[in-house]
């Protein structure tokens, strides 16, 4: 298998950071983070999340970068090559294939909702409605057997269109355009939110920890959220790292992406929680519907006297969600499609269309699990929840742990050091800490959390 050629590398260092940040920043930050923070009691959850973010998720991300760039081809080949030809690790190349199908299938359902809400906002469909209407509208839309599937299909088609354009013209260019817009929108909305009445209550919920609320499920959720938010453990970043240049500083890149991702999550919290507290009787633990029911209501009630502001704030917010979702769906499709592209010599168009179609099929099951198929369950969970569980609480931690064990114990230390220092041309001051984390801390942390989850012992109430 040939190494990735020049035009299939990210053209610039900034492009590489933005593309990886684009994968990381997504609904996980703007939708899942506030939902999880609300459900897990606020600030204490956030602190544990940040701990996992920098001590677990970021080292795993750097590990994925190192494996991907060293191999420079498919993830399976990267494992094979870096492991000095040990065939036993080649099967890890299947993780991105399976993981990509699963994650894109359910993620694009929510991405489809955001696209629908964006068009509603554009039409002015949220104007002059009462609080109850938003929840009725959302319930009617999300349980409809056809409508959400059409929006899911549109998201998948848009994603395919970008992936088909290739690494520089598609992925890098889309990230370079979308990420700055996303930042501007975030900042504008956060400033608006901070001026709302009772904003301080929302900030207290976000930043004043109450550790009595910490249970084992809070810890597991915080770990799952950190891994999900950085897109690690599935091999998605291994795939992107194949397109990194030899002079890219992997550690710096990883830390920049983690910094960007955490700031976006916190900014999303700053947008959402002050807004929620600005209206009596709204609760921060409203669940996944928070950004689809609570927020349009907030925008209308708070800016009701100035219809233009009400219109523009919901429009901006849903545009933000759509862009965030798209930069992530691109990376999900890429990691799976590139496997078929390289392994079976399919064109980018054919491999993306194939993966997109299968994901649409699974996505339809996930979408139906909110309505017509509500009672169809696997291990007690509907399709959507089952896919989310499998990805965020199972494949990502196990995948991440295996990658750390591989790089920390199987790969020759010289190879790892050469990768982290670009063959001795740059310094990597955090190298020893990083190596300690991937050899001991990360595998141990993940094993302990799992052991606790399985009830093997209870170190946390
Ligand atoms: N990190 C993305 C988000 O926060 C989700 C994602 C998961 C992307 C796995 C790629 C792979 O939304």
Short mmCIF file of C-alpha atoms and ligand atoms in Angstrom, two decimals:
data_model
loop_
_atom_site.label_atom_id
_atom_site.label_comp_id
_atom_site.label_asym_id
_atom_site.label_seq_id
_atom_site.Cartn_x
_atom_site.Cartn_y
_atom_site.Cartn_z
CA UNK A 1 0.00 0.00 0.00
CA UNK A 2 1.50 3.31 -1.02
CA UNK A 3 2.05 6.16 1.40
CA UNK A 4 -0.33 9.08 1.25
CA UNK A 5 0.86 11.40 -1.51
CA UNK A 6 1.53 15.16 -1.26
CA UNK A 7 -1.82 16.41 -2.48
CA UNK A 8 -3.46 14.07 0.00
CA UNK A 9 -1.81 15.79 2.94
CA UNK A 10 -3.19 18.83 4.73
CA UNK A 11 -1.65 21.80 2.94
CA UNK A 12 -0.77 23.72 6.12
CA UNK A 13 -0.24 23.24 9.85
CA UNK A 14 -3.22 25.47 10.62
CA UNK A 15 -5.34 23.39 8.26
CA UNK A 16 -4.34 20.24 10.13
CA UNK A 17 -5.22 21.73 13.53
CA UNK A 18 -8.53 23.08 12.23
CA UNK A 19 -9.50 19.80 10.63
CA UNK A 20 -8.77 17.83 13.81
CA UNK A 21 -10.51 20.52 15.86
CA UNK A 22 -13.42 20.35 13.42
CA UNK A 23 -13.73 16.66 14.11
CA UNK A 24 -13.56 17.24 17.85
CA UNK A 25 -15.85 20.25 18.05
CA UNK A 26 -19.36 19.16 17.30
CA UNK A 27 -22.71 18.31 18.75
CA UNK A 28 -20.69 16.70 21.51
CA UNK A 29 -19.78 20.21 22.68
CA UNK A 30 -22.89 22.20 21.92
CA UNK A 31 -25.56 19.55 22.51
CA UNK A 32 -24.18 16.57 24.45
CA UNK A 33 -22.01 18.57 26.88
CA UNK A 34 -24.82 20.80 28.18
CA UNK A 35 -27.15 17.80 28.33
CA UNK A 36 -24.64 15.74 30.33
CA UNK A 37 -23.68 18.69 32.53
CA UNK A 38 -27.34 19.32 33.27
CA UNK A 39 -28.03 15.67 34.02
CA UNK A 40 -24.92 15.23 36.18
CA UNK A 41 -25.27 18.21 38.45
CA UNK A 42 -23.12 20.95 36.88
CA UNK A 43 -19.72 22.22 37.98
CA UNK A 44 -18.36 19.08 39.72
CA UNK A 45 -19.05 17.10 36.55
CA UNK A 46 -17.23 19.74 34.52
CA UNK A 47 -14.13 19.56 36.71
CA UNK A 48 -13.96 15.77 36.36
CA UNK A 49 -14.54 16.18 32.63
CA UNK A 50 -11.61 18.60 32.35
CA UNK A 51 -9.43 16.20 34.36
CA UNK A 52 -10.22 13.37 31.92
CA UNK A 53 -9.88 15.73 28.99
CA UNK A 54 -6.23 16.57 29.64
CA UNK A 55 -5.02 13.48 31.48
CA UNK A 56 -6.75 10.87 29.39
CA UNK A 57 -8.38 12.07 26.18
CA UNK A 58 -5.53 14.33 25.03
CA UNK A 59 -2.78 11.70 25.45
CA UNK A 60 -4.99 9.22 23.58
CA UNK A 61 -5.42 11.79 20.84
CA UNK A 62 -1.66 12.30 20.56
CA UNK A 63 -1.31 8.50 20.47
CA UNK A 64 -3.73 8.34 17.54
CA UNK A 65 -1.78 11.09 15.79
CA UNK A 66 1.48 9.20 16.23
CA UNK A 67 0.08 5.90 14.97
CA UNK A 68 -1.70 7.50 12.01
CA UNK A 69 1.16 9.66 10.84
CA UNK A 70 3.74 6.91 11.21
CA UNK A 71 1.71 4.54 9.05
CA UNK A 72 0.49 7.15 6.59
CA UNK A 73 -1.95 4.73 5.01
CA UNK A 74 -4.99 2.83 6.36
CA UNK A 75 -5.31 2.49 10.12
CA UNK A 76 -4.73 -1.28 9.83
CA UNK A 77 -1.47 -0.69 7.99
CA UNK A 78 -0.44 1.93 10.51
CA UNK A 79 -0.78 -0.59 13.33
CA UNK A 80 1.02 -3.22 11.31
CA UNK A 81 3.88 -0.95 10.36
CA UNK A 82 4.36 0.71 13.73
CA UNK A 83 4.17 -2.59 15.58
CA UNK A 84 7.17 -3.81 13.61
CA UNK A 85 5.04 -6.08 11.46
CA UNK A 86 3.16 -7.76 14.34
CA UNK A 87 0.05 -9.04 12.61
CA UNK A 88 -1.87 -9.36 15.87
CA UNK A 89 -2.59 -5.63 15.89
CA UNK A 90 -3.78 -5.31 12.32
CA UNK A 91 -7.36 -6.04 13.29
CA UNK A 92 -7.39 -2.71 15.18
CA UNK A 93 -7.83 -1.27 11.70
CA UNK A 94 -11.40 -2.52 11.83
CA UNK A 95 -12.25 -0.32 14.82
CA UNK A 96 -12.64 2.84 12.69
CA UNK A 97 -14.74 0.93 10.20
CA UNK A 98 -17.22 -0.42 12.74
CA UNK A 99 -17.02 2.70 14.94
CA UNK A 100 -17.50 4.99 11.96
CA UNK A 101 -20.65 3.24 10.82
CA UNK A 102 -22.12 3.29 14.33
CA UNK A 103 -21.27 6.85 15.24
CA UNK A 104 -22.26 8.43 11.92
CA UNK A 105 -25.57 6.56 11.95
CA UNK A 106 -26.91 8.04 15.15
CA UNK A 107 -25.00 11.31 15.11
CA UNK A 108 -26.43 12.29 11.76
CA UNK A 109 -29.95 11.92 13.17
CA UNK A 110 -29.33 14.74 15.65
CA UNK A 111 -27.40 16.63 12.97
CA UNK A 112 -30.53 16.28 10.82
CA UNK A 113 -32.64 17.78 13.62
CA UNK A 114 -30.28 20.77 13.75
CA UNK A 115 -30.61 21.28 10.00
CA UNK A 116 -34.40 21.19 10.26
CA UNK A 117 -34.29 23.68 13.14
CA UNK A 118 -31.98 25.93 11.17
CA UNK A 119 -34.49 26.09 8.33
CA UNK A 120 -37.34 26.66 10.80
CA UNK A 121 -35.36 29.56 12.26
CA UNK A 122 -34.71 30.90 8.76
CA UNK A 123 -38.43 30.82 7.95
CA UNK A 124 -39.14 32.62 11.22
CA UNK A 125 -40.99 29.52 12.39
CA UNK A 126 -40.16 30.08 16.08
CA UNK A 127 -41.64 33.55 16.24
CA UNK A 128 -44.65 34.34 18.40
CA UNK A 129 -45.08 30.91 19.91
CA UNK A 130 -45.89 29.94 23.51
CA UNK A 131 -43.64 27.76 25.71
CA UNK A 132 -45.80 24.66 25.28
CA UNK A 133 -45.68 24.88 21.48
CA UNK A 134 -41.94 24.23 21.37
CA UNK A 135 -42.16 20.96 23.19
CA UNK A 136 -45.20 19.86 21.18
CA UNK A 137 -43.42 20.78 17.94
CA UNK A 138 -40.27 18.92 18.93
CA UNK A 139 -42.21 15.84 20.04
CA UNK A 140 -44.21 15.83 16.80
CA UNK A 141 -41.07 16.29 14.66
CA UNK A 142 -38.73 13.85 16.39
CA UNK A 143 -41.31 11.06 16.53
CA UNK A 144 -42.41 11.48 12.92
CA UNK A 145 -41.40 8.41 10.89
CA UNK A 146 -40.45 10.32 7.71
CA UNK A 147 -39.43 13.95 8.28
CA UNK A 148 -36.34 13.45 10.47
CA UNK A 149 -35.10 10.71 8.12
CA UNK A 150 -35.18 13.17 5.22
CA UNK A 151 -33.10 15.68 7.22
CA UNK A 152 -30.69 12.91 8.22
CA UNK A 153 -30.32 12.03 4.54
CA UNK A 154 -29.56 15.68 3.69
CA UNK A 155 -26.80 15.80 6.28
CA UNK A 156 -25.30 12.57 4.96
CA UNK A 157 -25.44 13.85 1.37
CA UNK A 158 -23.72 17.12 2.35
CA UNK A 159 -21.07 15.15 4.23
CA UNK A 160 -20.46 12.85 1.25
CA UNK A 161 -20.16 15.84 -1.08
CA UNK A 162 -17.35 17.30 1.04
CA UNK A 163 -15.53 14.01 1.57
CA UNK A 164 -15.65 13.22 -2.16
CA UNK A 165 -13.75 16.47 -2.84
CA UNK A 166 -10.76 15.01 -1.00
CA UNK A 167 -8.37 16.04 1.76
CA UNK A 168 -7.34 19.55 0.72
CA UNK A 169 -10.28 20.70 -1.38
CA UNK A 170 -12.93 19.07 0.80
CA UNK A 171 -11.95 18.46 4.42
CA UNK A 172 -9.31 21.17 4.90
CA UNK A 173 -11.19 23.87 3.01
CA UNK A 174 -14.50 23.14 4.78
CA UNK A 175 -12.75 23.28 8.18
CA UNK A 176 -10.96 26.51 7.31
CA UNK A 177 -14.24 28.17 6.39
CA UNK A 178 -16.54 26.69 8.99
CA UNK A 179 -14.41 26.78 12.14
CA UNK A 180 -13.82 30.56 12.25
CA UNK A 181 -17.53 31.23 11.59
CA UNK A 182 -18.35 28.84 14.38
CA UNK A 183 -16.10 30.74 16.78
CA UNK A 184 -17.56 34.09 15.92
CA UNK A 185 -21.10 32.77 16.39
CA UNK A 186 -20.16 31.24 19.75
CA UNK A 187 -18.71 34.45 21.08
CA UNK A 188 -21.61 36.62 19.90
CA UNK A 189 -24.14 34.25 21.46
CA UNK A 190 -22.18 33.92 24.73
CA UNK A 191 -22.05 37.71 25.11
CA UNK A 192 -25.83 37.91 24.48
CA UNK A 193 -26.47 35.19 27.01
CA UNK A 194 -24.41 36.87 29.71
CA UNK A 195 -26.55 39.99 29.51
CA UNK A 196 -29.72 38.04 30.36
CA UNK A 197 -31.46 38.40 33.73
CA UNK A 198 -30.27 35.73 36.21
CA UNK A 199 -27.25 34.91 34.06
CA UNK A 200 -25.25 34.65 37.28
CA UNK A 201 -27.38 31.71 38.42
CA UNK A 202 -26.51 29.85 35.24
CA UNK A 203 -22.83 30.63 35.74
CA UNK A 204 -23.01 29.36 39.30
CA UNK A 205 -24.47 26.10 38.05
CA UNK A 206 -21.58 25.85 35.62
CA UNK A 207 -18.70 26.89 37.83
CA UNK A 208 -19.58 26.30 41.51
CA UNK A 209 -18.92 22.61 42.20
CA UNK A 210 -20.99 20.56 44.61
CA UNK A 211 -19.01 17.37 45.11
CA UNK A 212 -21.79 15.68 47.03
CA UNK A 213 -23.37 15.08 43.64
CA UNK A 214 -20.45 12.95 42.39
CA UNK A 215 -21.37 9.29 41.92
CA UNK A 216 -19.71 6.56 39.86
CA UNK A 217 -22.10 7.25 37.04
CA UNK A 218 -21.06 10.93 37.05
CA UNK A 219 -17.41 9.86 36.75
CA UNK A 220 -18.14 7.43 33.91
CA UNK A 221 -20.25 9.98 32.10
CA UNK A 222 -17.48 12.59 32.45
CA UNK A 223 -14.95 10.16 30.99
CA UNK A 224 -17.30 9.17 28.16
CA UNK A 225 -17.97 12.83 27.44
CA UNK A 226 -14.24 13.74 27.34
CA UNK A 227 -13.46 10.88 24.95
CA UNK A 228 -16.50 11.54 22.79
CA UNK A 229 -15.80 15.23 22.65
CA UNK A 230 -12.22 14.73 21.45
CA UNK A 231 -13.33 11.99 18.98
CA UNK A 232 -10.73 9.58 20.38
CA UNK A 233 -10.62 5.80 20.53
CA UNK A 234 -12.34 5.20 17.20
CA UNK A 235 -9.34 5.79 14.98
CA UNK A 236 -10.85 8.88 13.46
CA UNK A 237 -7.82 10.98 14.39
CA UNK A 238 -5.48 8.21 13.23
CA UNK A 239 -7.09 8.65 9.84
CA UNK A 240 -6.64 12.43 9.87
CA UNK A 241 -3.07 12.07 11.10
CA UNK A 242 -2.22 10.10 7.94
CA UNK A 243 -2.62 13.47 6.22
CA UNK A 244 -0.29 15.33 8.63
CA UNK A 245 3.04 16.51 7.31
CA UNK A 246 6.28 15.20 8.75
CA UNK A 247 7.00 18.57 10.40
CA UNK A 248 3.70 18.74 12.31
CA UNK A 249 4.32 18.89 16.08
CA UNK A 250 1.98 16.17 17.33
CA UNK A 251 1.98 17.17 21.00
CA UNK A 252 1.37 20.85 20.22
CA UNK A 253 -1.37 19.90 17.80
CA UNK A 254 -3.05 17.66 20.38
CA UNK A 255 -2.93 20.32 23.09
CA UNK A 256 -4.28 23.00 20.71
CA UNK A 257 -7.17 20.80 19.67
CA UNK A 258 -7.97 19.89 23.30
CA UNK A 259 -7.81 23.59 24.25
CA UNK A 260 -10.13 24.59 21.42
CA UNK A 261 -12.53 21.77 22.18
CA UNK A 262 -12.74 22.51 25.91
CA UNK A 263 -13.24 26.24 25.27
CA UNK A 264 -16.07 25.51 22.86
CA UNK A 265 -17.76 23.21 25.37
CA UNK A 266 -17.46 25.79 28.16
CA UNK A 267 -18.65 28.59 25.87
CA UNK A 268 -21.65 26.49 24.90
CA UNK A 269 -22.39 26.10 28.60
CA UNK A 270 -22.10 29.87 28.97
CA UNK A 271 -24.61 30.30 26.15
CA UNK A 272 -27.08 27.73 27.37
CA UNK A 273 -27.27 27.78 31.18
CA UNK A 274 -27.66 31.54 31.75
CA UNK A 275 -30.36 31.40 29.07
CA UNK A 276 -32.14 28.54 30.82
CA UNK A 277 -32.10 30.33 34.19
CA UNK A 278 -33.41 33.53 32.67
CA UNK A 279 -36.88 32.03 32.39
CA UNK A 280 -38.75 30.85 35.49
CA UNK A 281 -39.58 27.15 35.67
CA UNK A 282 -37.04 25.97 33.12
CA UNK A 283 -34.64 23.33 34.38
CA UNK A 284 -31.00 22.72 33.37
CA UNK A 285 -31.59 18.95 33.34
CA UNK A 286 -34.16 19.04 30.55
CA UNK A 287 -32.15 16.35 28.73
CA UNK A 288 -31.43 16.00 25.01
CA UNK A 289 -34.32 18.31 24.21
CA UNK A 290 -32.56 21.21 25.96
CA UNK A 291 -31.32 22.82 22.78
CA UNK A 292 -34.39 21.98 20.72
CA UNK A 293 -37.19 22.90 23.12
CA UNK A 294 -35.72 25.10 25.79
CA UNK A 295 -33.57 27.38 23.68
CA UNK A 296 -36.03 28.48 20.96
CA UNK A 297 -38.38 29.28 23.81
CA UNK A 298 -35.68 31.25 25.61
CA UNK A 299 -34.80 33.26 22.50
CA UNK A 300 -38.43 34.19 21.96
CA UNK A 301 -39.23 35.04 25.56
CA UNK A 302 -36.08 37.01 26.23
CA UNK A 303 -35.94 38.95 22.99
CA UNK A 304 -39.70 38.91 22.35
CA UNK A 305 -39.89 42.72 22.36
CA UNK A 306 -37.24 42.99 19.69
CA UNK A 307 -38.36 40.46 17.05
CA UNK A 308 -35.21 40.94 14.96
CA UNK A 309 -33.00 39.87 17.87
CA UNK A 310 -35.20 36.86 18.58
CA UNK A 311 -34.99 35.89 14.91
CA UNK A 312 -31.27 36.36 14.51
CA UNK A 313 -30.28 34.66 17.77
CA UNK A 314 -32.11 31.42 16.94
CA UNK A 315 -30.82 31.57 13.38
CA UNK A 316 -27.21 31.96 14.58
CA UNK A 317 -27.58 29.27 17.18
CA UNK A 318 -28.84 26.62 14.78
CA UNK A 319 -26.32 27.63 12.15
CA UNK A 320 -23.67 27.06 14.81
CA UNK A 321 -25.05 23.61 15.51
CA UNK A 322 -25.20 22.66 11.82
CA UNK A 323 -21.61 23.75 11.17
CA UNK A 324 -20.31 22.02 14.28
CA UNK A 325 -22.14 18.84 13.32
CA UNK A 326 -20.89 18.89 9.74
CA UNK A 327 -17.19 19.26 10.58
CA UNK A 328 -17.59 16.15 12.74
CA UNK A 329 -19.68 14.05 10.34
CA UNK A 330 -17.00 14.70 7.70
CA UNK A 331 -14.39 13.05 9.92
CA UNK A 332 -16.68 10.13 10.72
CA UNK A 333 -17.41 9.42 7.09
CA UNK A 334 -13.78 9.89 6.09
CA UNK A 335 -12.47 7.30 8.54
CA UNK A 336 -14.80 4.61 7.26
CA UNK A 337 -14.94 5.58 3.59
CA UNK A 338 -11.16 5.77 3.26
CA UNK A 339 -10.95 2.12 4.33
CA UNK A 340 -13.10 1.02 1.38
CA UNK A 341 -11.36 3.56 -0.86
CA UNK A 342 -7.92 2.11 -0.14
CA UNK A 343 -8.67 -1.51 0.61
CA UNK A 344 -10.98 -2.21 -2.32
CA UNK A 345 -9.68 0.45 -4.65
CA UNK A 346 -13.09 2.13 -4.83
CA UNK A 347 -13.23 5.76 -5.92
CA UNK A 348 -13.89 8.32 -3.16
CA UNK A 349 -17.35 8.81 -4.65
CA UNK A 350 -18.25 5.14 -4.53
CA UNK A 351 -16.84 4.43 -1.10
CA UNK A 352 -18.51 7.52 0.43
CA UNK A 353 -21.83 6.70 -1.21
CA UNK A 354 -21.66 3.14 0.06
CA UNK A 355 -20.87 4.17 3.65
CA UNK A 356 -23.41 7.01 3.52
CA UNK A 357 -26.16 4.67 2.36
CA UNK A 358 -25.52 2.07 5.07
CA UNK A 359 -25.42 4.84 7.69
CA UNK A 360 -28.69 6.22 6.42
CA UNK A 361 -30.25 2.81 6.87
CA UNK A 362 -29.00 2.50 10.47
CA UNK A 363 -29.80 6.16 11.00
CA UNK A 364 -33.39 5.44 10.03
CA UNK A 365 -33.57 2.77 12.77
CA UNK A 366 -32.14 5.27 15.26
CA UNK A 367 -34.60 7.94 14.18
CA UNK A 368 -37.54 5.54 14.43
CA UNK A 369 -36.48 4.63 17.96
CA UNK A 370 -37.85 8.01 19.07
CA UNK A 371 -41.30 7.24 17.69
CA UNK A 372 -42.69 4.23 15.86
CA UNK A 373 -39.99 1.84 17.16
CA UNK A 374 -39.88 3.15 20.69
CA UNK A 375 -40.57 -0.27 22.11
CA UNK A 376 -37.95 -2.08 20.06
CA UNK A 377 -34.99 -2.42 22.42
CA UNK A 378 -31.54 -4.04 22.56
CA UNK A 379 -30.40 -4.73 26.13
CA UNK A 380 -33.18 -2.44 27.27
CA UNK A 381 -32.10 0.50 25.11
CA UNK A 382 -33.69 1.89 21.95
CA UNK A 383 -31.52 1.89 18.80
CA UNK A 384 -30.34 5.47 19.26
CA UNK A 385 -29.39 5.04 22.91
CA UNK A 386 -27.83 1.67 22.21
CA UNK A 387 -25.59 3.11 19.48
CA UNK A 388 -24.60 6.03 21.73
CA UNK A 389 -23.83 3.66 24.60
CA UNK A 390 -21.80 1.36 22.39
CA UNK A 391 -19.74 4.20 20.94
CA UNK A 392 -19.16 6.57 23.88
CA UNK A 393 -19.09 4.19 26.82
CA UNK A 394 -17.67 1.08 25.22
CA UNK A 395 -15.75 1.28 21.91
CA UNK A 396 -14.13 4.66 22.63
CA UNK A 397 -12.67 3.78 26.05
CA UNK A 398 -11.63 0.25 25.03
CA UNK A 399 -10.26 1.46 21.67
CA UNK A 400 -8.38 4.28 23.40
CA UNK A 401 -6.96 1.91 25.99
CA UNK A 402 -5.75 -0.56 23.36
CA UNK A 403 -4.07 2.22 21.41
CA UNK A 404 -2.23 3.37 24.55
CA UNK A 405 -1.15 -0.20 25.37
CA UNK A 406 0.03 -0.61 21.78
CA UNK A 407 2.08 2.56 21.71
CA UNK A 408 3.25 2.34 25.32
CA UNK A 409 4.19 -1.34 25.46
CA UNK A 410 4.31 -2.91 22.00
CA UNK A 411 5.96 -0.28 19.84
CA UNK A 412 9.71 0.19 20.15
CA UNK A 413 10.41 3.24 22.32
CA UNK A 414 12.78 4.66 19.71
CA UNK A 415 9.98 4.72 17.14
CA UNK A 416 7.69 6.55 19.55
CA UNK A 417 10.35 9.09 20.50
CA UNK A 418 11.20 9.70 16.83
CA UNK A 419 7.53 10.31 16.05
CA UNK A 420 7.05 12.72 18.97
CA UNK A 421 10.21 14.70 18.19
CA UNK A 422 9.89 14.54 14.39
CA UNK A 423 13.04 12.46 14.21
CA UNK A 424 14.86 14.57 16.75
CA UNK A 425 14.26 17.88 14.95
CA UNK A 426 11.97 19.36 17.65
CA UNK A 427 11.84 19.15 21.42
CA UNK A 428 8.98 17.42 23.16
CA UNK A 429 9.22 18.59 26.80
CA UNK A 430 6.17 16.62 27.88
CA UNK A 431 7.43 13.34 26.43
CA UNK A 432 8.15 11.55 29.75
CA UNK A 433 4.83 12.55 31.28
CA UNK A 434 3.04 11.54 28.11
CA UNK A 435 4.75 8.15 28.01
CA UNK A 436 3.93 7.54 31.66
CA UNK A 437 0.28 8.34 31.01
CA UNK A 438 -0.09 6.04 28.04
CA UNK A 439 1.80 3.19 29.73
CA UNK A 440 0.18 3.30 33.15
CA UNK A 441 -2.33 6.00 33.92
CA UNK A 442 -4.66 5.80 30.91
CA UNK A 443 -5.05 2.00 30.83
CA UNK A 444 -5.44 1.88 34.62
CA UNK A 445 -7.96 4.71 34.69
CA UNK A 446 -10.12 3.12 32.02
CA UNK A 447 -9.90 -0.32 33.64
CA UNK A 448 -10.88 1.04 37.05
CA UNK A 449 -13.85 2.89 35.66
CA UNK A 450 -14.96 -0.26 33.86
CA UNK A 451 -14.40 -2.50 36.85
CA UNK A 452 -16.55 -0.15 38.84
CA UNK A 453 -19.17 -0.11 36.13
CA UNK A 454 -19.27 -3.90 36.16
CA UNK A 455 -19.72 -3.75 39.93
CA UNK A 456 -16.46 -5.61 40.60
CA UNK A 457 -15.78 -3.32 43.49
CA UNK A 458 -17.11 0.01 44.50
CA UNK A 459 -14.56 2.69 45.16
CA UNK A 460 -17.17 5.33 44.49
CA UNK A 461 -20.66 5.40 45.93
N1 LIG B 1 -16.15 14.79 18.84
C1 LIG B 1 -17.35 14.94 18.10
C2 LIG B 1 -18.28 15.88 18.84
O1 LIG B 1 -17.94 16.37 19.87
C3 LIG B 1 -18.02 13.62 17.85
C4 LIG B 1 -17.18 12.59 17.17
C5 LIG B 1 -17.06 11.34 17.75
C6 LIG B 1 -16.54 12.85 15.97
C7 LIG B 1 -16.28 10.37 17.14
C8 LIG B 1 -15.78 11.88 15.34
C9 LIG B 1 -15.65 10.63 15.95
O2 LIG B 1 -19.34 16.13 18.43
#
